[in-house]
XYZ file of C-alpha atoms in Angstrom:
362
model
C -18.027 -15.017 85.607
C -20.603 -17.699 85.684
C -19.395 -21.258 85.702
C -22.085 -22.176 83.126
C -20.722 -19.744 80.577
C -19.225 -21.283 77.476
C -15.475 -21.186 77.535
C -13.935 -19.306 74.477
C -11.426 -21.350 72.567
C -7.864 -20.137 72.726
C -5.657 -20.291 69.578
C -1.949 -19.507 69.734
C -0.760 -17.432 66.792
C 2.943 -17.606 66.026
C 4.875 -14.340 65.879
C 6.484 -15.234 62.524
C 6.331 -17.802 59.769
C 9.390 -19.586 58.481
C 10.252 -19.822 54.751
C 9.533 -23.560 54.706
C 6.124 -23.050 56.204
C 5.289 -20.286 53.682
C 6.411 -22.554 50.797
C 4.298 -25.372 52.106
C 1.272 -23.072 52.320
C 1.833 -21.844 48.779
C 2.060 -25.320 47.334
C -1.038 -26.364 49.176
C -3.170 -23.735 47.376
C -5.310 -25.110 44.507
C -4.044 -24.661 40.937
C -5.459 -21.700 39.016
C -5.944 -21.058 35.328
C -3.488 -18.699 33.683
C -3.446 -17.006 30.225
C -0.849 -14.745 28.692
C -0.199 -13.247 25.236
C 3.017 -13.167 23.203
C 3.107 -9.371 22.930
C 1.116 -6.399 21.715
C -0.070 -6.231 18.116
C 2.377 -4.557 15.733
C 0.939 -2.396 12.947
C 2.072 -3.543 9.509
C 1.787 -0.152 7.880
C 1.841 3.423 9.038
C -0.173 4.837 6.175
C -3.271 6.631 7.415
C -6.725 6.104 5.890
C -7.419 7.847 2.697
C -9.948 10.722 2.416
C -10.747 13.660 0.135
C -9.449 16.717 1.896
C -10.775 19.308 -0.467
C -9.140 22.471 -1.618
C -7.785 25.057 0.820
C -5.474 28.053 0.425
C -2.058 27.756 2.075
C -0.206 30.729 3.556
C 2.028 30.628 0.458
C -0.952 31.614 -1.787
C -1.345 28.282 -3.492
C -4.045 25.668 -3.135
C -3.229 22.328 -1.599
C -4.391 19.349 -3.698
C -7.620 17.714 -2.597
C -5.868 14.380 -2.313
C -2.429 14.231 -0.684
C 0.045 13.609 -3.486
C 2.453 11.769 -1.245
C -0.301 9.198 -0.477
C -0.790 8.607 -4.223
C 2.952 8.345 -4.787
C 3.390 5.773 -2.000
C 0.340 3.814 -3.239
C 1.884 3.614 -6.739
C 4.220 0.809 -5.533
C 1.933 -0.567 -2.857
C 0.900 -3.716 -4.794
C 1.976 -5.407 -7.959
C -1.357 -5.033 -9.712
C -1.917 -1.374 -8.992
C 1.479 -0.308 -10.211
C 1.422 -2.727 -13.165
C -1.959 -1.475 -14.338
C -0.586 2.119 -14.517
C 2.612 0.968 -16.233
C 0.861 -1.047 -18.961
C -1.132 2.065 -19.859
C 2.066 4.172 -19.958
C 3.851 1.517 -22.078
C 1.135 1.338 -24.703
C 1.027 5.168 -24.920
C 4.810 5.224 -25.249
C 4.723 2.563 -27.969
C 2.315 4.500 -30.133
C 3.902 7.926 -29.450
C 5.745 9.666 -32.275
C 8.682 11.694 -30.960
C 8.926 15.400 -31.803
C 11.939 17.696 -31.705
C 10.238 19.630 -28.923
C 9.027 16.597 -26.992
C 11.138 13.481 -26.692
C 10.193 10.001 -25.494
C 11.566 10.351 -22.015
C 9.793 13.660 -21.394
C 6.484 12.174 -22.758
C 6.952 9.057 -20.577
C 7.235 11.144 -17.378
C 4.213 13.267 -18.452
C 2.095 10.218 -19.086
C 3.031 8.496 -15.875
C 2.316 11.584 -13.794
C -1.065 12.011 -15.449
C -2.016 8.373 -14.778
C -0.770 8.405 -11.163
C -1.700 11.848 -9.956
C -4.325 12.970 -12.482
C -2.073 15.941 -13.324
C 0.715 16.440 -15.865
C 2.933 19.471 -16.260
C 5.189 20.732 -19.054
C 7.296 23.904 -18.995
C 7.858 25.892 -22.162
C 11.534 26.856 -22.523
C 12.712 29.606 -24.843
C 16.186 30.498 -25.973
C 17.711 33.964 -25.690
C 16.737 34.604 -29.321
C 13.140 33.706 -28.614
C 13.027 30.325 -30.311
C 11.448 27.355 -28.623
C 13.591 24.747 -26.929
C 12.449 21.226 -26.011
C 9.746 21.247 -23.374
C 10.732 20.365 -19.839
C 8.834 17.888 -17.711
C 7.744 19.108 -14.252
C 6.998 16.364 -11.742
C 3.383 16.600 -10.681
C 4.077 15.573 -7.079
C 5.945 18.855 -6.382
C 3.764 21.263 -8.397
C 1.256 23.658 -6.822
C -1.300 25.967 -8.329
C -2.760 29.171 -6.971
C -3.796 32.694 -7.647
C -7.271 34.170 -7.988
C -7.613 32.770 -11.483
C -5.487 29.671 -10.891
C -2.862 30.984 -13.237
C 0.174 30.911 -10.844
C 2.338 27.847 -10.444
C 4.963 26.975 -7.876
C 7.689 24.347 -7.792
C 7.772 23.043 -4.182
C 10.219 20.119 -3.853
C 10.377 20.506 -0.095
C 9.378 22.792 2.780
C 12.311 25.188 2.214
C 12.731 25.577 -1.547
C 9.755 27.299 -3.169
C 10.059 28.832 -6.641
C 7.227 30.530 -8.540
C 7.439 29.788 -12.275
C 6.973 32.605 -14.786
C 3.329 33.019 -15.899
C 2.337 31.539 -19.219
C 5.148 28.977 -19.315
C 3.420 26.034 -17.563
C 1.129 23.697 -19.427
C -1.228 21.825 -17.038
C -3.000 18.664 -18.253
C -5.501 17.446 -15.620
C -8.135 14.707 -15.137
C -11.457 16.508 -14.454
C -12.847 16.346 -10.938
C -16.534 16.775 -10.035
C -15.800 18.941 -6.943
C -13.211 21.475 -8.159
C -11.283 22.581 -11.255
C -7.881 23.528 -9.855
C -6.284 20.055 -9.758
C -7.034 16.770 -11.453
C -7.972 13.591 -9.605
C -7.136 10.123 -10.962
C -10.053 7.814 -11.722
C -8.781 4.800 -9.783
C -9.529 6.320 -6.319
C -12.302 3.888 -5.672
C -9.915 0.939 -5.802
C -7.267 2.426 -3.364
C -8.814 0.845 -0.298
C -8.490 -2.604 -1.923
C -4.941 -1.892 -2.900
C -4.068 -0.959 0.712
C -5.873 -3.995 2.021
C -3.803 -6.164 -0.386
C -0.661 -4.529 0.846
C -1.643 -4.977 4.475
C -2.326 -8.675 3.906
C 1.097 -9.167 2.297
C 2.917 -7.238 5.067
C 1.016 -9.158 7.766
C 1.955 -12.388 6.160
C 5.612 -11.400 6.053
C 5.554 -10.480 9.724
C 3.737 -13.757 10.396
C 6.757 -15.687 9.142
C 9.439 -13.357 10.495
C 7.881 -13.390 13.996
C 8.008 -17.195 14.262
C 5.700 -17.242 17.309
C 2.536 -17.278 15.184
C 0.075 -17.598 18.101
C -1.755 -20.085 15.963
C -2.378 -22.561 18.846
C -3.382 -22.787 22.490
C -1.185 -24.780 24.858
C -3.619 -26.217 27.355
C -2.009 -27.645 30.588
C -4.276 -29.422 33.026
C -1.836 -31.816 34.610
C -1.883 -31.515 38.393
C 1.712 -32.516 38.568
C 2.873 -29.172 37.175
C 3.784 -26.456 39.645
C 4.268 -22.746 39.094
C 8.011 -23.033 38.321
C 7.250 -25.424 35.441
C 4.659 -23.028 34.107
C 7.087 -20.115 34.300
C 9.797 -22.136 32.520
C 7.356 -23.115 29.718
C 6.261 -19.499 29.343
C 9.851 -18.333 29.109
C 10.655 -21.000 26.499
C 7.705 -20.019 24.293
C 8.495 -16.359 24.497
C 12.093 -16.920 23.460
C 11.132 -18.976 20.451
C 10.466 -15.822 18.388
C 12.425 -13.994 15.676
C 15.918 -15.439 15.280
C 15.165 -18.394 17.548
C 11.883 -19.431 15.946
C 10.996 -22.938 14.868
C 13.084 -24.494 17.720
C 12.125 -27.741 19.393
C 10.750 -27.595 22.897
C 11.071 -30.367 25.521
C 8.587 -30.857 28.308
C 9.125 -33.342 31.150
C 5.944 -34.147 33.128
C 6.538 -36.853 35.768
C 3.376 -38.729 36.838
C 1.483 -36.709 34.232
C -1.758 -37.738 32.611
C -2.123 -38.734 28.996
C -3.873 -35.488 27.991
C -2.332 -33.298 30.644
C -0.723 -31.085 27.945
C -2.572 -30.372 24.735
C -1.790 -28.253 21.650
C -4.999 -26.850 20.135
C -4.439 -25.073 16.761
C -6.890 -22.234 16.232
C -5.815 -20.004 13.306
C -3.409 -21.675 10.952
C -5.859 -22.973 8.388
C -8.158 -19.910 8.739
C -5.279 -17.536 8.262
C -4.215 -19.305 5.021
C -7.755 -19.257 3.614
C -8.307 -15.596 4.509
C -5.002 -14.559 2.973
C -5.896 -16.298 -0.268
C -9.368 -14.733 -0.425
C -8.184 -11.249 0.464
C -5.464 -11.316 -2.197
C -7.842 -12.521 -4.941
C -10.695 -10.178 -4.083
C -8.551 -7.061 -3.750
C -6.753 -7.957 -7.025
C -10.085 -8.106 -8.851
C -11.064 -4.736 -7.359
C -7.868 -3.093 -8.533
C -8.293 -4.422 -12.118
C -11.874 -3.163 -12.098
C -10.706 0.194 -10.905
C -8.171 0.456 -13.701
C -10.447 -1.401 -16.242
C -7.540 -3.637 -17.243
C -8.168 -7.099 -18.755
C -6.530 -9.826 -16.638
C -4.835 -11.199 -19.774
C -2.689 -8.058 -19.985
C -1.637 -8.360 -16.321
C -0.101 -11.830 -16.584
C -2.695 -13.345 -14.234
C -2.988 -17.153 -14.511
C -6.668 -18.221 -14.899
C -8.012 -20.570 -12.232
C -10.688 -22.097 -14.481
C -10.213 -24.434 -17.452
C -11.792 -22.011 -19.909
C -9.221 -19.263 -19.379
C -9.722 -15.579 -20.085
C -10.241 -15.734 -23.860
C -8.160 -14.417 -26.726
C -5.511 -11.972 -25.440
C -5.266 -10.141 -28.824
C -9.004 -9.310 -28.843
C -8.817 -8.148 -25.214
C -5.862 -5.912 -26.041
C -7.608 -4.299 -28.988
C -10.834 -3.693 -26.963
C -8.785 -2.233 -24.119
C -6.911 0.163 -26.398
C -10.096 1.223 -28.207
C -12.066 1.902 -25.007
C -9.297 3.254 -22.677
C -6.129 4.257 -24.533
C -7.540 6.094 -27.477
C -9.676 8.440 -25.351
C -6.527 9.014 -23.281
C -4.618 9.896 -26.448
C -7.252 12.384 -27.442
C -6.966 14.006 -23.987
C -3.215 14.399 -24.374
C -3.660 15.963 -27.810
C -5.215 18.956 -26.014
C -1.638 20.092 -25.393
C -1.291 20.703 -29.143
C -4.075 23.337 -28.991
C -2.316 25.124 -26.102
C 1.116 25.075 -27.736
C -0.127 25.862 -31.205
C 1.892 23.082 -32.718
C 1.408 19.323 -33.072
C 4.032 18.061 -30.701
C 2.027 15.066 -29.565
C 1.221 12.563 -32.199
C 0.317 8.872 -32.060
C 0.469 6.141 -34.636
C -2.430 3.620 -34.807
C -2.131 0.801 -32.332
C -1.204 -2.554 -33.826
C 0.170 -5.801 -32.549
C 2.291 -6.280 -35.683
C 5.978 -5.574 -35.309
C 6.300 -3.592 -38.508
C 3.303 -1.379 -37.728
C 4.622 -0.757 -34.235
C 8.117 0.030 -35.411
C 9.614 -3.051 -33.783
C 11.985 -5.679 -35.048
C 10.904 -8.992 -36.567
C 12.789 -11.772 -34.643
C 12.395 -14.135 -37.577
C 14.554 -12.043 -39.857
């Protein structure tokens, strides 16, 4: 080898590295940014989105309703305004209803509520052994099915096992007309269901927000060079454990030789979440009242303006004239089917004597 050739440097590589040397090398590495979440999102409701399924024949020879009846039943109690709007209509109908020996108040109340919730109401004509008429029986609309080539066969289907076909000619079906088919009725509040579910989701989310405790409404920003990985791990563990039962606990952080702004808490969603919750609740409430065409005075809503909502008596009379009286006329169609006036209504009045109530001043 030539003497003028450059000599290659020789570096001795140790066969192994001690634990102290590895720890020193790890601590000598520059600090890196780290971000972590408090857990995966938890759905607040398992109800699937609503859609019009249309009519289709089942293997049992009946047609399935175009709108799942279990969805309508669960939505009935989804929000205070949706359920209350249906109940106030039922209560006014029940107040003006005149009982009949063949149709009592309780049977009519169930018929009216089914018609308002599902768009379908069913009565069964019951006869004695001698052929005389007995009081009509209310059949819950959620478990009724209709089929046959002419739509003249009815089944009572309370579950997937018990299925009973009712005798022909004994079922009276009152339905809300639908523009797509004539087998089942469809309620007229369908357009407001999305708002009702959004209102329910906002309430359930708010409940979980408080039950969770770790609201993720802030960012903890640590830029102090004095912090090592063990301190970061300890802080992460403390934040994760401050959820559920252990929420709202105080946290202590000791930072020797730390800077003034080495640890910062940056709120990001607390104020925005409050504002959005308020707006969602108010907007969806108005949508539900519009879907049911209920004046806010009859729902017990407190006005936010100084002018208020106006005279509650005038609103009640207009509501009854425009909504309840046409509904009464629809229910009187049962009289034509039965051949007897079993459904009668007295004129609506806010006076106690006209409504059959008691005068508290006497």
